[in-house]
Short mmCIF file of C-alpha atoms in Angstrom, two decimals:
data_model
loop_
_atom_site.label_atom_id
_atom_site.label_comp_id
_atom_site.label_asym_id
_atom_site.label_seq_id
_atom_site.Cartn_x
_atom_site.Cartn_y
_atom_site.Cartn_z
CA UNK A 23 1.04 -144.40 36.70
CA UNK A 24 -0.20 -142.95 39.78
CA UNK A 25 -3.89 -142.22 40.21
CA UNK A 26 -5.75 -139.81 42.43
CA UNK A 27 -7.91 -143.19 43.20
CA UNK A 28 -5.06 -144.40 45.21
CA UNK A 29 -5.47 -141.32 48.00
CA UNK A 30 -8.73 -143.21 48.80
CA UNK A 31 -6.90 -146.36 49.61
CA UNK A 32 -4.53 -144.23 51.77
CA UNK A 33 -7.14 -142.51 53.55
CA UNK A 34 -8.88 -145.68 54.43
CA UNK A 35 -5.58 -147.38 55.61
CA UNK A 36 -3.95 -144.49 57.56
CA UNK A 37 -7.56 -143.58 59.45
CA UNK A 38 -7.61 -146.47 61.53
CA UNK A 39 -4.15 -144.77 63.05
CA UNK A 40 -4.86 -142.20 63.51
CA UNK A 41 -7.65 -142.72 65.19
CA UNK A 42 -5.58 -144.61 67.98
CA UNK A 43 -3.13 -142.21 68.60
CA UNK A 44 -3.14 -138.51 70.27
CA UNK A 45 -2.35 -136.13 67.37
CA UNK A 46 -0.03 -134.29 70.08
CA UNK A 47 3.18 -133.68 67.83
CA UNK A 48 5.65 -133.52 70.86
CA UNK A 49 9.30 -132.77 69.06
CA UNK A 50 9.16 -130.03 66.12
CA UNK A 51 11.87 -130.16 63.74
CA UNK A 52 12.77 -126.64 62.25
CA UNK A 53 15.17 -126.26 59.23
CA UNK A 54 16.36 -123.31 57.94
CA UNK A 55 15.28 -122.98 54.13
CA UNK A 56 16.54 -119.40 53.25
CA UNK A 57 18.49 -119.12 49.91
CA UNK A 58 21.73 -119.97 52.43
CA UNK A 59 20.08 -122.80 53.43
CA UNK A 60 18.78 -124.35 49.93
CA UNK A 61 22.03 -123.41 48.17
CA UNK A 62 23.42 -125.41 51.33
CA UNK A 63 21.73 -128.48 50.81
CA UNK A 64 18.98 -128.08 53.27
CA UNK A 65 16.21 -130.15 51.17
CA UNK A 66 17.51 -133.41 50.70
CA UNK A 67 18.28 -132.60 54.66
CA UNK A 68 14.29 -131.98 55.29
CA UNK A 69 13.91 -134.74 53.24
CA UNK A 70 16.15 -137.41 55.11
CA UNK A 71 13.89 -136.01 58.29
CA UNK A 72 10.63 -136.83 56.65
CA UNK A 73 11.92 -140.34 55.06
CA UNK A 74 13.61 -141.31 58.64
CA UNK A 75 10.66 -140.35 60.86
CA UNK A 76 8.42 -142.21 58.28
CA UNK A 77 10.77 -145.15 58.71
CA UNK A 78 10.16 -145.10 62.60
CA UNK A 79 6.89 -144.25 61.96
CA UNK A 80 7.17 -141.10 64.25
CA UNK A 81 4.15 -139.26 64.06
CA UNK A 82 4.75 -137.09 66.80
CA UNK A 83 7.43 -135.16 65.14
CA UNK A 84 6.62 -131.99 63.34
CA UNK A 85 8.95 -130.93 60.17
CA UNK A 86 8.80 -127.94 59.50
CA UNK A 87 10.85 -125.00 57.83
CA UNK A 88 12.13 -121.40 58.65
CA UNK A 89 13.77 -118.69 57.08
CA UNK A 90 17.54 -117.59 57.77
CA UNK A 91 18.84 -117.85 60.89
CA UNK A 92 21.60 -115.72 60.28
CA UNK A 93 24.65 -117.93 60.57
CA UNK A 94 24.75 -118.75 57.10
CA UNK A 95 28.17 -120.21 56.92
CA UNK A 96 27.02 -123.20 59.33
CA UNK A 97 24.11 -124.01 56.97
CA UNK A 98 22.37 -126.72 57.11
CA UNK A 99 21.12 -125.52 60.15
CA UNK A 100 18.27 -127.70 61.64
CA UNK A 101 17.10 -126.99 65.42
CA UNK A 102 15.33 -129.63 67.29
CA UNK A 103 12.77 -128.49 69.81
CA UNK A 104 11.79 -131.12 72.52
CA UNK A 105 8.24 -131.11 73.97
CA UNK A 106 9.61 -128.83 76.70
CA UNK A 107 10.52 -126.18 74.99
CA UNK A 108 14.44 -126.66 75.05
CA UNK A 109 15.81 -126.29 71.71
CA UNK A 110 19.15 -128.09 70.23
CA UNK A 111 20.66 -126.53 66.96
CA UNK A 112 22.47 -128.75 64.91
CA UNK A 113 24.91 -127.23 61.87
CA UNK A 114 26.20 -128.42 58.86
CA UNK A 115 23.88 -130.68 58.64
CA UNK A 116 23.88 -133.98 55.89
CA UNK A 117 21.53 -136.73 55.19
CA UNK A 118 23.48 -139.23 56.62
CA UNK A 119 23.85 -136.75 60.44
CA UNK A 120 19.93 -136.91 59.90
CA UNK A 121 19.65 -140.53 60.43
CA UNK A 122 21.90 -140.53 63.84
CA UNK A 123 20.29 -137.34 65.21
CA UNK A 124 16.56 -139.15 64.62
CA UNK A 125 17.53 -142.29 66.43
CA UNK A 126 19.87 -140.69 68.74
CA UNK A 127 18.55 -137.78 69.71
CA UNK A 128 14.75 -137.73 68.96
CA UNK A 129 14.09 -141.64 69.66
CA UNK A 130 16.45 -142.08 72.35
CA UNK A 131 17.02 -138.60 73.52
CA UNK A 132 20.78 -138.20 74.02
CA UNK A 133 21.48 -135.05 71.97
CA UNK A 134 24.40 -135.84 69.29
CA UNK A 135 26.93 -132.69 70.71
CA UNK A 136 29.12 -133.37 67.76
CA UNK A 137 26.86 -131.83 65.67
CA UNK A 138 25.69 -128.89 67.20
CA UNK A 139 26.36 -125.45 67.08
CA UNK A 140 28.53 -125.41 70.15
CA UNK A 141 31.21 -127.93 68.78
CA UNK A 142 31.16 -125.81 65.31
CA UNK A 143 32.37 -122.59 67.39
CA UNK A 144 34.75 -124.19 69.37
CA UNK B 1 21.17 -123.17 42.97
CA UNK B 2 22.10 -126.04 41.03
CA UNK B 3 19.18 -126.68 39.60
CA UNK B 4 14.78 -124.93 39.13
CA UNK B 5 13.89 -127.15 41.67
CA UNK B 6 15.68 -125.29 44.14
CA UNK B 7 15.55 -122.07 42.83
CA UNK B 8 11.62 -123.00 43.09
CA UNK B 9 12.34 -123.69 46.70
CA UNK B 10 13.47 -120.23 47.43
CA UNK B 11 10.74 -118.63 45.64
CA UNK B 12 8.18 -120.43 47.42
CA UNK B 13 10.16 -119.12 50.82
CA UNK B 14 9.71 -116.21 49.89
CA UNK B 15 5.77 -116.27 49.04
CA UNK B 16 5.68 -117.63 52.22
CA UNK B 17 7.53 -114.54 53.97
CA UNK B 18 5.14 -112.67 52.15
CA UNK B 19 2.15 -114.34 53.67
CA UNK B 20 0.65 -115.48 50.96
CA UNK B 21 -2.07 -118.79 51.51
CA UNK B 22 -2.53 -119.28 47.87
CA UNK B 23 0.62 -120.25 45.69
CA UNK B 24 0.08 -121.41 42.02
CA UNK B 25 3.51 -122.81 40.39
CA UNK B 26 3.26 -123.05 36.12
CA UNK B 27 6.39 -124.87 34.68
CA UNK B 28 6.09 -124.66 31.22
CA UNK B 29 8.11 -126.27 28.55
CA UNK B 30 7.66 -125.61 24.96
CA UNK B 31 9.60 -127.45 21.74
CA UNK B 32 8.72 -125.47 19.48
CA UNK B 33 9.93 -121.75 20.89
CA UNK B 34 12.52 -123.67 22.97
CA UNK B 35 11.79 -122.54 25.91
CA UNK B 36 11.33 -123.05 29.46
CA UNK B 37 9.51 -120.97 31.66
CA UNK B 38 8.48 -121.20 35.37
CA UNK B 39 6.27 -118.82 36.83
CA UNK B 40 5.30 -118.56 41.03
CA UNK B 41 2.19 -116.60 41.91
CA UNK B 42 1.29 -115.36 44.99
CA UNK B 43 -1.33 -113.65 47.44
CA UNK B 44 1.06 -112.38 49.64
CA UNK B 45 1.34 -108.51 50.55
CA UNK B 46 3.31 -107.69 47.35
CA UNK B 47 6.07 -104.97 47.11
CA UNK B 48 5.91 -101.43 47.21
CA UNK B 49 6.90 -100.48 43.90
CA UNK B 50 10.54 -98.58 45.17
CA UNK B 51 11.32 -101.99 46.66
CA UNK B 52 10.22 -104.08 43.42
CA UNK B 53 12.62 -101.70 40.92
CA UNK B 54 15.25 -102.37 43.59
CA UNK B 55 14.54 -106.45 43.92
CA UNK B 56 17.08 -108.21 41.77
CA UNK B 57 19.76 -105.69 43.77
CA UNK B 58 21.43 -108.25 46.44
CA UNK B 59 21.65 -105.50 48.29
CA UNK B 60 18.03 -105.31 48.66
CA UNK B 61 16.48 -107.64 51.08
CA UNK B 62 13.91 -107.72 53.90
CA UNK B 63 15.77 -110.25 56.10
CA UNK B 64 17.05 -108.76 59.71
CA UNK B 65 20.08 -110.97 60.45
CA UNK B 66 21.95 -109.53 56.89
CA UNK B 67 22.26 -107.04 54.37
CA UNK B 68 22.36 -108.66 51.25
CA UNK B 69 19.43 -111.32 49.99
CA UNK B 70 20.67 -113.32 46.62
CA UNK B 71 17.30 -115.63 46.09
CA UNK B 72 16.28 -113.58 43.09
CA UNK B 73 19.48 -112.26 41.94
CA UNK B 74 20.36 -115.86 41.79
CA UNK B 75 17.38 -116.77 39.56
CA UNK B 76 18.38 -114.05 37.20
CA UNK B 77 21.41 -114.96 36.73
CA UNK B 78 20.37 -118.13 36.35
CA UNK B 79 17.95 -117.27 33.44
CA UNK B 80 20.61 -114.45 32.34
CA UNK B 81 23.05 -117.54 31.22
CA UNK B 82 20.64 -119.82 29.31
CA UNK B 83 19.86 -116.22 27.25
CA UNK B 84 16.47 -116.05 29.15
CA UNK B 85 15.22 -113.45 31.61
CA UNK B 86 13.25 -112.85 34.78
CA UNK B 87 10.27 -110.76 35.07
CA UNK B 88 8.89 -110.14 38.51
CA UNK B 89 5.84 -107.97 39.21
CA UNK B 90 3.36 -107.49 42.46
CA UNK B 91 0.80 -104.88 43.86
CA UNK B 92 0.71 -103.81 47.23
CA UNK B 93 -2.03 -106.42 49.27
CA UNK B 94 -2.72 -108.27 45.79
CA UNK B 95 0.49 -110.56 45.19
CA UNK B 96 3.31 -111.16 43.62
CA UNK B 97 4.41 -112.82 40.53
CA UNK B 98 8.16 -114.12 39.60
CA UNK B 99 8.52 -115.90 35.92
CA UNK B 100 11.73 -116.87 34.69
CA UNK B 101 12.65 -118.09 31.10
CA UNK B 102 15.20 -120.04 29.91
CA UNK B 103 16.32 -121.52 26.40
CA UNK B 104 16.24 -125.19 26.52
CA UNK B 105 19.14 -126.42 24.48
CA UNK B 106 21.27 -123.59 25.99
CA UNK B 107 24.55 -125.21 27.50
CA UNK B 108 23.80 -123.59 29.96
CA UNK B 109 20.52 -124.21 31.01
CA UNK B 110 20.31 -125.29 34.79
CA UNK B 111 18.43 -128.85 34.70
CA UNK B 112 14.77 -128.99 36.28
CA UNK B 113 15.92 -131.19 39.12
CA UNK B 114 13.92 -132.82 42.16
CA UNK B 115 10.58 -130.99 41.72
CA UNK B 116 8.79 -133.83 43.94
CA UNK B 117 11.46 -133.53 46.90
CA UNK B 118 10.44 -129.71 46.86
CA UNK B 119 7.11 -129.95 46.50
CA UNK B 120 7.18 -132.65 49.35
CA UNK B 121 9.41 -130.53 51.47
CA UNK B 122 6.97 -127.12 51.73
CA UNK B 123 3.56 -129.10 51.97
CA UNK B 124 4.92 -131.04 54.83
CA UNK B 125 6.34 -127.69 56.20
CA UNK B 126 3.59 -125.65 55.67
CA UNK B 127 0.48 -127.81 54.83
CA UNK B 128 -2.21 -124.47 55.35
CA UNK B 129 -1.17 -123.05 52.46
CA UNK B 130 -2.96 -124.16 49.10
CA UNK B 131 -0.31 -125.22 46.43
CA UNK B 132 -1.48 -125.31 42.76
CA UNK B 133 1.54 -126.39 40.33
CA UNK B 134 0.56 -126.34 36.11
CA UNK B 135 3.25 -128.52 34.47
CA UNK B 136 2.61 -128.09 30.91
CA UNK B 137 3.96 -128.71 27.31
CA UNK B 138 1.87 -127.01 25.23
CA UNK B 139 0.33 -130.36 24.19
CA UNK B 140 -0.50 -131.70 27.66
CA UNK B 141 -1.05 -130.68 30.96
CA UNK B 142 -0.25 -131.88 34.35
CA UNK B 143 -2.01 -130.18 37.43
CA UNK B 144 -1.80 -131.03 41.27
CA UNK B 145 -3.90 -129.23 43.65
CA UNK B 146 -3.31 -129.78 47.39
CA UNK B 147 -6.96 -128.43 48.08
CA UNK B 148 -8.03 -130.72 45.92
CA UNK B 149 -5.88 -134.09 47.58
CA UNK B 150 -6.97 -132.31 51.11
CA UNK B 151 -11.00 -133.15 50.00
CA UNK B 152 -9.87 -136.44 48.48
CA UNK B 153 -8.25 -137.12 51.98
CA UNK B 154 -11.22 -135.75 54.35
CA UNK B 155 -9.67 -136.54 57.98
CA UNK B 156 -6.06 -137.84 57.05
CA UNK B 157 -3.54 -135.08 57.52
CA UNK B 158 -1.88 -133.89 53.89
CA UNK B 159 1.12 -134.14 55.96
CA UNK B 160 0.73 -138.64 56.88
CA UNK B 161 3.96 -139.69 55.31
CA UNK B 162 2.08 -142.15 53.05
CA UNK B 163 0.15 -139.50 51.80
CA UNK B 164 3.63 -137.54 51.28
CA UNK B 165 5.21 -140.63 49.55
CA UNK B 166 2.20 -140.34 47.19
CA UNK B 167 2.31 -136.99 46.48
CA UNK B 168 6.47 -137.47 45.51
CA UNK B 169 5.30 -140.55 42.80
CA UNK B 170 2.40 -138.84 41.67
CA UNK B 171 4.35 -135.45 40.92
CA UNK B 172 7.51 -137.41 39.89
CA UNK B 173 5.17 -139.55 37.12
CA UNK B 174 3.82 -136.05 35.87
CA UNK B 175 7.25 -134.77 35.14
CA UNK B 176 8.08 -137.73 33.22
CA UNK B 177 4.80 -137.44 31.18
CA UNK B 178 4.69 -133.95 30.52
CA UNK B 179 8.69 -133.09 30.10
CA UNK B 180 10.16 -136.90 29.18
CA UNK B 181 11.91 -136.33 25.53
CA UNK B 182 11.42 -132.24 25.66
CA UNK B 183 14.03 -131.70 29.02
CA UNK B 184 16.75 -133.86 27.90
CA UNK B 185 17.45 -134.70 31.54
CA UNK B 186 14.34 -136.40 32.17
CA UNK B 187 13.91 -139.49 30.04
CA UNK B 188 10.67 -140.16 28.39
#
């Protein structure tokens, strides 16, 4: 059984690192969580983000969520923003694209074109 | 929506279109009566009350990019088919409240599915907003506050994936405590 105790133990841990590193979070991860998206399968897809990046320990990466992006028939849609602004949207997005696109595209930063919108409309 | 969890996802999205900072979650299963309910409450702006006798329309929606929104049609009918019902009411500036019931041991009764993996999902989304979620079975109660893990945390981020690991066992071994034996999906 979990206890709130255990937070304490975190805290303590996870302080010393954070201390060392900027906070910047350069690459923001955006997924589209409208009722197109959910009834998609864009959780266990926000998920696979969070449980990938946590792998890498990539603290620089911000998840974070929208609402529709109105091309519901290519949900999962997940856009990747890099530091400078350019954005990439990926579509039809699974757990198992999310692990290629984190250490493709946001670790090594060659953007996986199969998956992106402009590949789906071809 | 296969499952509450989900539909829980979607109601949350929409307290959060609403603006609200404050959303308390009560999933409540009871034995005795048989039934399930789960109830999202909100600070948000609310609905004028045109819109709200409109709401379970599809056709009513405030998204831009279509003209039909199916979140809470979807919940209705997802309550509709295990011979429960949804209730939804709000005030202008105050909030809004959605509650949906269900019959348990209805065949047709969606399961409550991957309440951590939502719960995870939004905080790590939208960590400013305070989350308050009530699991209860009448006998016992369950509560996670993120306020309260944000105090217990001081200067670690809610959002540290450690802390969001946590917060997926901790929910995960309150769903097994309060529902285990009552939902038969979730083994006590």
């Amino acid at each position: 059984m979990k206890s709130l105790a255990e937070l304490e133990e975190i805290r303590k841990k996870t302080l010393d690192q954070i201390n060392l590193r900027t906070n910047n979070q350069d690459v923001r991860v955006v997924v589209g969580m409208a009722t197109c998206g959910i009834a998609a399968g864009a959780r266990p897809v926000m998920n696979a983000f969070v449980e990938e990046l946590s792998k890498r320990n990539l603290s620089n990466v911000a998840v974070t969520m929208t609402g529709c992006i109105g091309i519901c028939k290519l949900e999962p849609v997940v856009e990747v923003i890099d530091k400078d602004g350019s954005k990439v949207t990926y579509v039809k997005m699974t757990p198992e694209k999310v692990a290629r696109v984190v250490a493709e595209h946001i670790v090594n930063g060659r953007v996986c074109a199969e998956y992106t919108i402009a590949e789906a409309e071809k | 929506m296969r499952d509450l969890s989900l539909h829980l996802m979607d109601m949350i999205q929409n307290s959060i279109t609403a603006k609200a900072t404050r959303i308390s979650i009560l999933i409540c299963a009871d034995r005795e009566s048989d039934l399930l309910e789960m109830e999202v409450k909100d600070n948000g702006i609310g609905m004028e009350s045109d819109f709200l006798k409109n709401v379970v329309n599809p056709f009513t929606t405030t998204r831009d990019t279509r003209r039909v929104g199916l979140g809470i049609p979807l919940l209705e009918a997802s309550a509709n088919r295990a011979s429960g019902e949804l209730k939804i009411t709000s005030e202008k500036f105050v909030g809004t409240t959605v509650k949906a019931s269900f019959k348990i041991s209805h065949i047709d009764r969606i399961p409550l599915g991957d309440l951590a993996q939502t719960m995870e999902g939004i905080i790590i989304a939208r960590p400013d907003i305070e989350y308050d979620l009530t699991l209860d079975n009448k006998k016992e109660r369950f509560n996670f506050n993120s306020s309260d893990i944000k105090r217990r945390l001081g200067e670690v981020p809610i959002t540290n994936f450690e802390v969001i690991k946590w917060i997926g066992e901790y929910l995960n071994d309150g769903v097994k405590t309060i529902f285990g034996g009552i939902l038969d999906e979730i083994l006590s």
